[in-house]
Structure formats: structure tokens, C-alpha cells
Short mmCIF file of C-alpha atoms and ligand atoms in Angstrom, two decimals:
data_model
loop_
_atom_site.label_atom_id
_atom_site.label_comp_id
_atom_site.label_asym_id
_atom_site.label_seq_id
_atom_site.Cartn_x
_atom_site.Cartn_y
_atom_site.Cartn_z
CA UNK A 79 32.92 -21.23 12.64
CA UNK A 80 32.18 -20.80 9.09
CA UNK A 81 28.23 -20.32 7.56
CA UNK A 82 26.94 -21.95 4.68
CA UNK A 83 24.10 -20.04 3.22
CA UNK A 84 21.39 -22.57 1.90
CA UNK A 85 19.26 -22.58 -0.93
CA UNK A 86 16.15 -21.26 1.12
CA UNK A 87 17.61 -18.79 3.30
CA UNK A 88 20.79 -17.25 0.89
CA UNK A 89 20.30 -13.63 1.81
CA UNK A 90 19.86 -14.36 5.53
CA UNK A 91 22.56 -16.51 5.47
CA UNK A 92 25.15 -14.08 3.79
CA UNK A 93 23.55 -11.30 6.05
CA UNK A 94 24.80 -13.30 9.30
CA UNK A 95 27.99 -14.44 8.05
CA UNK A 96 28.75 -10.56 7.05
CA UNK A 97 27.50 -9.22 10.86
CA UNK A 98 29.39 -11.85 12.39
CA UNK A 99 32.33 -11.64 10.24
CA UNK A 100 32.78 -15.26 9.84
CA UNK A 101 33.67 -16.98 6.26
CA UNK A 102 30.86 -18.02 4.08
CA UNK A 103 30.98 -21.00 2.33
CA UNK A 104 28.57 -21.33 -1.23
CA UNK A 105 26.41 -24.22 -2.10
CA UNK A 106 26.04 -25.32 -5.54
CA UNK A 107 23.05 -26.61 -5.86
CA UNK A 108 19.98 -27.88 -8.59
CA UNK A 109 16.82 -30.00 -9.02
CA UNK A 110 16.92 -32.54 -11.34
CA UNK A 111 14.33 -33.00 -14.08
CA UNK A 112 12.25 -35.60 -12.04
CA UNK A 113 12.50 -33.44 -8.94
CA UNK A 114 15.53 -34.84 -6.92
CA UNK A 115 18.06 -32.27 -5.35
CA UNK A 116 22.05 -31.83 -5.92
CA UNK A 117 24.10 -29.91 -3.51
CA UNK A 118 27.85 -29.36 -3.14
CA UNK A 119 29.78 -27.66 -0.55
CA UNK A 120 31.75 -25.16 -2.51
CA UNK A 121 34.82 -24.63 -0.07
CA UNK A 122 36.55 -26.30 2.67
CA UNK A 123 35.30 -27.48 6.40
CA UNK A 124 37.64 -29.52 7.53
CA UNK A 125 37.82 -29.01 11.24
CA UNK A 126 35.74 -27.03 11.05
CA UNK A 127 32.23 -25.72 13.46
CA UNK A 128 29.73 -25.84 10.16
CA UNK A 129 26.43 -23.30 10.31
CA UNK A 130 23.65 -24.31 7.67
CA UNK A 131 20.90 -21.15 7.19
CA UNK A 132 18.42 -23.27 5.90
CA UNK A 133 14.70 -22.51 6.45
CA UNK A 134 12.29 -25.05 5.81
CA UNK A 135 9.02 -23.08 4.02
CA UNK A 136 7.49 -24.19 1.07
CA UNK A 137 8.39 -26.76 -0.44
CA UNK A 138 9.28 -27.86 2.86
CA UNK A 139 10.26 -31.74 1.59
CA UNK A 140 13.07 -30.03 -0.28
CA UNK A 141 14.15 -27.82 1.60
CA UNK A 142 14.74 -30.32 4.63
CA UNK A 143 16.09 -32.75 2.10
CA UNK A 144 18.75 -29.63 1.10
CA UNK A 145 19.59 -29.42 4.49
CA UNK A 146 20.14 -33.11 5.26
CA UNK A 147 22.06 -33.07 2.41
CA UNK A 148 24.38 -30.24 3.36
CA UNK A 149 24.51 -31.68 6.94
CA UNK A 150 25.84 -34.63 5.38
CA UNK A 151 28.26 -33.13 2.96
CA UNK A 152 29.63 -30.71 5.61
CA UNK A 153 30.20 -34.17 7.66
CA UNK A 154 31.74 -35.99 5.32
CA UNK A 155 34.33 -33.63 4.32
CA UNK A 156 35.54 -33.61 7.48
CA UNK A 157 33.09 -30.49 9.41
CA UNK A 158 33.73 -31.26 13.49
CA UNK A 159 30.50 -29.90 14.05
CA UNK A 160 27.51 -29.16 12.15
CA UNK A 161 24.88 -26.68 13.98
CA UNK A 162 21.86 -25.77 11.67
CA UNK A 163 20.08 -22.49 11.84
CA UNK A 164 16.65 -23.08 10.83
CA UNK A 165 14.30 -20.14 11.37
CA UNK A 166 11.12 -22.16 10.44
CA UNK A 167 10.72 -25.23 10.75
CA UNK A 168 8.43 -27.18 9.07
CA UNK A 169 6.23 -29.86 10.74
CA UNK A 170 6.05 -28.74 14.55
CA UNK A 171 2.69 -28.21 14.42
CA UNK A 172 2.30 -31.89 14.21
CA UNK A 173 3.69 -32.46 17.47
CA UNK A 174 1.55 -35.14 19.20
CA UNK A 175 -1.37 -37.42 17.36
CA UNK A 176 -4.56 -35.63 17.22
CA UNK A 177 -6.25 -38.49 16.04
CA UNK A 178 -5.44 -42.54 16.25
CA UNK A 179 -3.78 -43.61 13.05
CA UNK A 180 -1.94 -40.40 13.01
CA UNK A 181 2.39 -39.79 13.09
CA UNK A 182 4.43 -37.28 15.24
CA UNK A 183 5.97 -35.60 11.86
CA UNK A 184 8.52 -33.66 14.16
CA UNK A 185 9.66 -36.95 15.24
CA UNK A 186 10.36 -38.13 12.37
CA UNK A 187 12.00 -34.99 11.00
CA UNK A 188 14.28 -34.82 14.21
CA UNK A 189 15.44 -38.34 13.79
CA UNK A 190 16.15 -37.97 10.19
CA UNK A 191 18.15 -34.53 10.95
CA UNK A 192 20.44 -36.12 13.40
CA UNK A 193 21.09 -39.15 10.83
CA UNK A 194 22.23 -36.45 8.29
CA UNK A 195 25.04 -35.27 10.87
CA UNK A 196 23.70 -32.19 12.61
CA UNK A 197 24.58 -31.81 15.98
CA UNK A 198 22.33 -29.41 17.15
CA UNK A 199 20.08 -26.70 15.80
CA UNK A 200 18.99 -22.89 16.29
CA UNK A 201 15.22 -22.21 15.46
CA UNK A 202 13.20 -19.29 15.96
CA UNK A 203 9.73 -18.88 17.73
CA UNK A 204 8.81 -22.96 16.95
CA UNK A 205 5.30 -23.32 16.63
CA UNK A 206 5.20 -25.46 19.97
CA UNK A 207 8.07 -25.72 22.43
CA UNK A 208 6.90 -28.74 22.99
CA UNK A 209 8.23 -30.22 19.84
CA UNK A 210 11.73 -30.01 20.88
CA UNK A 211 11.50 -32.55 23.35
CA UNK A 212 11.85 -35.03 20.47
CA UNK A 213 15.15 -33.69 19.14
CA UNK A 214 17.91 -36.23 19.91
CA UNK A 215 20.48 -33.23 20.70
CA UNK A 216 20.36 -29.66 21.76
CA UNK A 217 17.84 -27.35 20.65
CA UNK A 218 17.53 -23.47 21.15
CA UNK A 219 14.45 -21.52 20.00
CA UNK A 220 14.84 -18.04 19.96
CA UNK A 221 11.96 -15.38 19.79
CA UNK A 222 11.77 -12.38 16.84
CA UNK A 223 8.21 -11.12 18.80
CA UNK A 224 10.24 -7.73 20.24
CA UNK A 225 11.87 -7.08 16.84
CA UNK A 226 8.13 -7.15 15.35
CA UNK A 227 6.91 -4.78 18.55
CA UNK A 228 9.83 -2.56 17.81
CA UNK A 229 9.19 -2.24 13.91
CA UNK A 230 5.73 -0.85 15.43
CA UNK A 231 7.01 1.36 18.22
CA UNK A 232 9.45 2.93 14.99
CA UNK A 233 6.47 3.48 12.96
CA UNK A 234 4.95 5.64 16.04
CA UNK A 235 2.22 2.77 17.05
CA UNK A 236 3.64 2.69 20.55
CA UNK A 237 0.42 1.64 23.08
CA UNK A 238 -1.38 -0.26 20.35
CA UNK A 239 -3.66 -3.30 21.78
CA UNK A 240 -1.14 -6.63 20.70
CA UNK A 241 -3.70 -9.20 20.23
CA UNK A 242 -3.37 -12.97 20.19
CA UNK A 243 -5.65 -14.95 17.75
CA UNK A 244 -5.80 -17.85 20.17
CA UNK A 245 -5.32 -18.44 23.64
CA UNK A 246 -2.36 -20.52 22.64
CA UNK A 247 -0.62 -17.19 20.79
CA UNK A 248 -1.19 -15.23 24.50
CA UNK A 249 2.74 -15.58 25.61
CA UNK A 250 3.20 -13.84 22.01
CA UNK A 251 0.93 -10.96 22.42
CA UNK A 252 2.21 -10.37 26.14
CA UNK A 253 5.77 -10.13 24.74
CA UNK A 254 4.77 -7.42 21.97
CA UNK A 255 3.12 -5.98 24.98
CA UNK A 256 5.95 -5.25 27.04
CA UNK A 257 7.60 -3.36 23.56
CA UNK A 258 4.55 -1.53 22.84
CA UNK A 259 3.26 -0.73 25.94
CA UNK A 260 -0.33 -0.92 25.68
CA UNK A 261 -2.94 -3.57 26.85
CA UNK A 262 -3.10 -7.09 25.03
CA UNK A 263 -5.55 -9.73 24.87
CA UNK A 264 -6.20 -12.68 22.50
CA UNK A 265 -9.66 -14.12 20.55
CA UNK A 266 -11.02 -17.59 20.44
CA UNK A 267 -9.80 -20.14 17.97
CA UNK A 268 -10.94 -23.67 17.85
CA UNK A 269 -10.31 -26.25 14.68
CA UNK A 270 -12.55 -29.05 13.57
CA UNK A 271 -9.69 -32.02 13.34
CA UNK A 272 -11.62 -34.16 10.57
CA UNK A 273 -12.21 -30.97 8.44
CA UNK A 274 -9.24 -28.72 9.63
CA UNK A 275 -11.92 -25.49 9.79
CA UNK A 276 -11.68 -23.02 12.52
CA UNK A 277 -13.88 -21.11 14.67
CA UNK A 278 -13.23 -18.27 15.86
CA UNK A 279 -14.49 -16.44 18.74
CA UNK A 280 -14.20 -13.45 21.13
CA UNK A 281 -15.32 -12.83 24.74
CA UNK A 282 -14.49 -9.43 26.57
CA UNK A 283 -12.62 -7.36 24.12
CA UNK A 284 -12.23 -4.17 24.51
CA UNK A 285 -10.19 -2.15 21.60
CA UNK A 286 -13.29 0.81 20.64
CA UNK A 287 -11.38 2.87 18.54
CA UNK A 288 -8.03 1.77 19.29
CA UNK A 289 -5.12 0.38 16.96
CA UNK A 290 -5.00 -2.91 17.09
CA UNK A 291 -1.72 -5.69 16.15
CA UNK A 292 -2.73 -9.24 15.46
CA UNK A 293 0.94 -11.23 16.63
CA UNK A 294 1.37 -14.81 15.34
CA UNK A 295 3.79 -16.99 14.96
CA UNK A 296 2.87 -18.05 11.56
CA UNK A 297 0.10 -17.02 8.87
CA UNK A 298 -0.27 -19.87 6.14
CA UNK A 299 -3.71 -19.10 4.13
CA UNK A 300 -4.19 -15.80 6.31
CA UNK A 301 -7.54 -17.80 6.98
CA UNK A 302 -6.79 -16.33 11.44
CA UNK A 303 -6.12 -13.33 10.24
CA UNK A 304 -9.14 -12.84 7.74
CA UNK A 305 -11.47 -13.45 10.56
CA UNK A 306 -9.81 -11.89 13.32
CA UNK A 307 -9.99 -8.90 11.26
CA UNK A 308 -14.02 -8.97 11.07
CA UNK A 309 -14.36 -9.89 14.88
CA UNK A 310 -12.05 -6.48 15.01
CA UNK A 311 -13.97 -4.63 12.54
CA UNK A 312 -17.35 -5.34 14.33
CA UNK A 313 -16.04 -4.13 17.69
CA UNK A 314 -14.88 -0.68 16.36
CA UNK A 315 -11.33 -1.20 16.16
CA UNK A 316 -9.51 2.74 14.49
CA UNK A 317 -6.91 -0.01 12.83
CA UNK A 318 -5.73 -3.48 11.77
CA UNK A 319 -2.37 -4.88 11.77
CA UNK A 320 -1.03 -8.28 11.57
CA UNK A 321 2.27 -9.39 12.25
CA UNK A 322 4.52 -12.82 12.55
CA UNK A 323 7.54 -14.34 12.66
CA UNK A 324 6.83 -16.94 9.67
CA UNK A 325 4.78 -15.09 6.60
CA UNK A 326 4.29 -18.49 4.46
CA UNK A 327 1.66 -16.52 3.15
CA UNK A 328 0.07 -19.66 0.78
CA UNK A 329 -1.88 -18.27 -2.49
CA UNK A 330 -3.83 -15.14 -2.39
CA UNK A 331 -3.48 -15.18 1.67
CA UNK A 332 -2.01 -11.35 1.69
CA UNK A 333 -4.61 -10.30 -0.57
CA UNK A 334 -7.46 -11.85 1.59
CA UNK A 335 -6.36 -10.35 4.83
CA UNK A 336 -5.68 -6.56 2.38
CA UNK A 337 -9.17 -7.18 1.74
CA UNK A 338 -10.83 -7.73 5.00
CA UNK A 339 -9.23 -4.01 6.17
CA UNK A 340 -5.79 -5.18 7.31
CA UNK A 341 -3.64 -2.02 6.90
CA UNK A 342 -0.43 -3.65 6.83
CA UNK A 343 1.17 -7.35 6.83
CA UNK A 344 4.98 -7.54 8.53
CA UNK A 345 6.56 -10.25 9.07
CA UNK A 346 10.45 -11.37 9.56
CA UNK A 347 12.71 -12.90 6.87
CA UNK A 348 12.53 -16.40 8.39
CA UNK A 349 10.46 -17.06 5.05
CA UNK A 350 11.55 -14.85 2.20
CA UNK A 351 8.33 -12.71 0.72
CA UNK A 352 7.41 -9.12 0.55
CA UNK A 353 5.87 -8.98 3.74
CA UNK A 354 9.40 -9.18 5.52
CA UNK A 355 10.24 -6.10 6.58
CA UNK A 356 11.89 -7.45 9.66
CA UNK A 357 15.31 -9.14 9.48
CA UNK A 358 16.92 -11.88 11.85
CA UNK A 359 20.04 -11.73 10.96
CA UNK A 360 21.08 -9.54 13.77
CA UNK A 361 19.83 -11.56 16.61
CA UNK A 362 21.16 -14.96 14.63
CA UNK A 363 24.71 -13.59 14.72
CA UNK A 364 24.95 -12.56 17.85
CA UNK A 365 23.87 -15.98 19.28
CA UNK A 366 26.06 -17.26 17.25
CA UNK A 367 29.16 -15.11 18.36
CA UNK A 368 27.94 -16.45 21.78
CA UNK A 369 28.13 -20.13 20.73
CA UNK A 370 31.50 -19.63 19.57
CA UNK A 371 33.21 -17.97 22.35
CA UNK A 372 31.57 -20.37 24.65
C1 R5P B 128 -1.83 -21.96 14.49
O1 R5P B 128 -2.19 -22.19 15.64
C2 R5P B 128 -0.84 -20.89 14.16
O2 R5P B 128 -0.40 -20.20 15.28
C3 R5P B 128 -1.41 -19.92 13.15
O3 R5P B 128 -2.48 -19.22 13.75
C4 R5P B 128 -1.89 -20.63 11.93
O4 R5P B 128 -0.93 -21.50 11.44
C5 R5P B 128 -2.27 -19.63 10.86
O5 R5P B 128 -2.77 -20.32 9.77
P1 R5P B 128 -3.68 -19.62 8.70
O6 R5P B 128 -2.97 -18.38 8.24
O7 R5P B 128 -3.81 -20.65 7.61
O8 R5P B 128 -4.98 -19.32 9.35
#
């Protein structure tokens, strides 16, 4: 097995290949002025089992074009397999039409990733399971909510309330739970599909005086967080934190939820930022290990 560290995720990458003591290969790599992207594998996979790290935040376009590309290059110079590692990945929240007229994005990203060579792919706490089903070979999605929990049980915040923003995020808050050790519950969240606003809500909740962890998968504009925050503030809660496993963290989103009394934002290194105190790379390269000796 050898890793190839993509653009997006280099330090992960090199991180896993060092734990699992397997041989990194480089990627050279650049844009061109009108935007296209150049890669080239920078070592040899012949016969070999090929690992791309390649996470697929912002700008997502390139950075699944980058990993197509690798796929493809790892393929063609003679890789026997090509598994892709892709912490986030982009466009499983699109994975059924909301509305008529719409696409399945996933869909179309899956088929496009098996036509670039890969053989099967690791991802990590996908928005909805769900969108795996449309992957034309294997899938494994693996879950960074207890490395989150335990970040929080080292910092001494063992029984704090882990609180889901939706209903949907509940399986996320009861895994935090069974780190932490305290009670969890989630809020209300419903979205407009025409204007894509939210409303959210809360119904018998309640975290008087107690430190509380908002757990998400992702926070994009920090919009879920921002008013989870002042549902929390209003029903006395001692402490706000929010945590996830994506921080995409789009414009002045860790500002906003620093400004609506969020003491602290953690999140993983799926998507590089200063928020992500929490590394994968341990849990990668062990499944990986796994993989390998079969
Ligand atoms: C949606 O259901 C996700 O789990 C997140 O709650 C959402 O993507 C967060 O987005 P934002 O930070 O823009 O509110």
C-alpha cells in the first residue's frame, strides 16, 4: 500500500502514511491561468494498492477534479488498486431531489469517481448514509464523533449536555454522549427549500446552568450554530460549545458563532482551518492497516 497525499489534505495525508509506516508518494500539482488543474504522480505505483487523501472542501469542483485526476494517473501507471480516503465529501447533502427539476449531485459525483479508476473509498461521518447507496463499489464511512467527545472529556468537560441541532444530528449527540457521560438532546431545525432559510426550534430542554456541546457533522456559514446558541442562551445554559467533524467554516462563520457567546469552535482536520484541533489521522491509519492485512 503506498499513500499519496493530495493537494487538499497534504498534512493529513503525510500524517497517515508516517503512523502507518507506509511510503508516500508526492503530487506535483498547479492551476493553470484560466483555472484548469495539473497533477503528476511523483513516484512509482506499479502494482501497487494506491491511497489518495483527498478531501473535497472548498473549492470542492477542484478538489474532486484533483482527485479524479490522481485516480486516473495512479491507474494508468499501472496502480492495481486505487482506494480514496476522502474525509469530506462534497455533495451528499444532495442526496435525493427535494424539488422536481432537481439532480442527485452524489450520483453524479459517484459515477464520475468510479470512471476516474477508484475502486472504493473511505469517508468519514457522510452527511447522510444514505448517499452511499449510489456508489458503484464499496464504501466505508467512519465516525470522528468520540475523538471530538474525548477532546472534551481531556479538557475536564466530562458530563456536559451533547446537543444535536436537529433531530437528524440525534445519533451524533448520543455518540458524544456515551464519551461524555452526561444527558443529550437535540433542537428543532426545519429549512424553507425555495429560500434555503432555517427555523429553528426547541421543545423540552433542559440544560439551566449546565455546559452545553453543540455536535454536528458539518458547520458551513455557522448560521445552526448562531441560533442554537441564542435558543441556549435564553434557557440559561453556564456554557456554549460547538463541535464537528467538517469545520468549512464559509466567511465570517467563526466570528458569528464567537459572537453569539460560543466559547470555543473544535472541529477535526477533515477540512484544514484553525478550528481543527482534532486529527484523523490516527483512526485513518489504523483502518487502513486493517484493509491491508485483510
Ligand atoms: C445540515 O443538516 C448539517 O448537519 C449542518 O447542520 C449544516 O450543514 C450547517 O450549516 P450552517 O453552518 O450553514 O448552518
Amino acid at each position: 500500500m503506498k499513500i499519496i497525499p493530495g493537494p487538499a489534505s497534504l498534512e493529513l495525508g503525510e500524517k497517515i502514511a508516517r503512523l502507518a509506516n507506509m511510503e508516500k508518494i508526492d503530487v506535483s500539482h498547479r492551476t493553470f491561468p484560466d483555472g484548469e488543474s495539473y497533477i503528476r504522480l511523483m513516484g512509482n505505483v506499479q502494482d501497487e494498492h494506491a491511497v489518495i487523501v483527498q478531501t473535497t472542501c472548498a473549492p470542492q469542483d477542484t478538489r474532486l477534479m484533483q482527485l479524479g485526476f490522481i485516480a486516473s494517473a495512479a491507474k494508468r501507471n499501472g496502480a492495481q488498486k486505487v482506494t480514496a480516503v476522502v474525509p469530506y465529501l462534497a455533495y451528499a447533502r444532495q442526496d435525493k431531489t427535494f424539488l422536481q427539476g432537481e439532480n442527485v449531485s452524489i450520483e453524479t459525483i459517484s459515477a464520475m469517481l468510479k470512471t476516474a479508476g477508484i475502486d472504493d473509498l473511505i469517508t468519514i461521518n457522510i452527511h447522510s448514509e444514505n448517499a452511499l447507496r449510489f456508489f458503484p463499489f464499496p464504501t466505508k464511512n467512519l465516525s470522528a464523533i468520540s475523538l471530538l467527545a474525548e477532546y472534551f472529556v481531556e479538557k475536564g468537560f466530562q458530563k456536559a449536555f451533547a446537543l444535536a441541532p436537529d433531530k437528524g444530528a440525534m445519533y451524533i449527540a448520543e455518540q458524544a454522549q456515551k464519551i461524555l457521560g452526561g444527558d443529550a438532546g437535540h433542537l428543532e431545525k426545519r429549512r424553507d427549500r425555495y429560500t434555503g432559510q432555517t427555523i429553528q426550534s426547541v421543545s423540552n430542554l433542559d440544560i439551566k446552568g449546565e455546559v452545553v456541546i453543540i455536535f454536528d457533522d458539518i458547520i458551513s456559514t455557522g448560521g445552526t450554530i448562531v441560533g442554537a446558541a441564542k435558543i441556549l442562551r435564553d434557557l440559561g445554559a453556564a456554557k456554549i460549545f460547538a463541535s464537528c467533524v467538517h469545520p468549512l467554516l464559509i466567511g465570517d462563520a467563526e466570528k458569528r458563532m464567537l459572537d453569539a457567546g460560543v466559547a470555543e469552535i473544535v472541529g477535526t482536520d477533515s477540512v484544514p482551518s484553525n478550528t481543527s484541533q482534532v486529527t484523523l489521522a490516527p483512526m485513518i491509519a489504523r483502518e487502513l492497516q486493517a484493509l491491508e492485512s485483510g
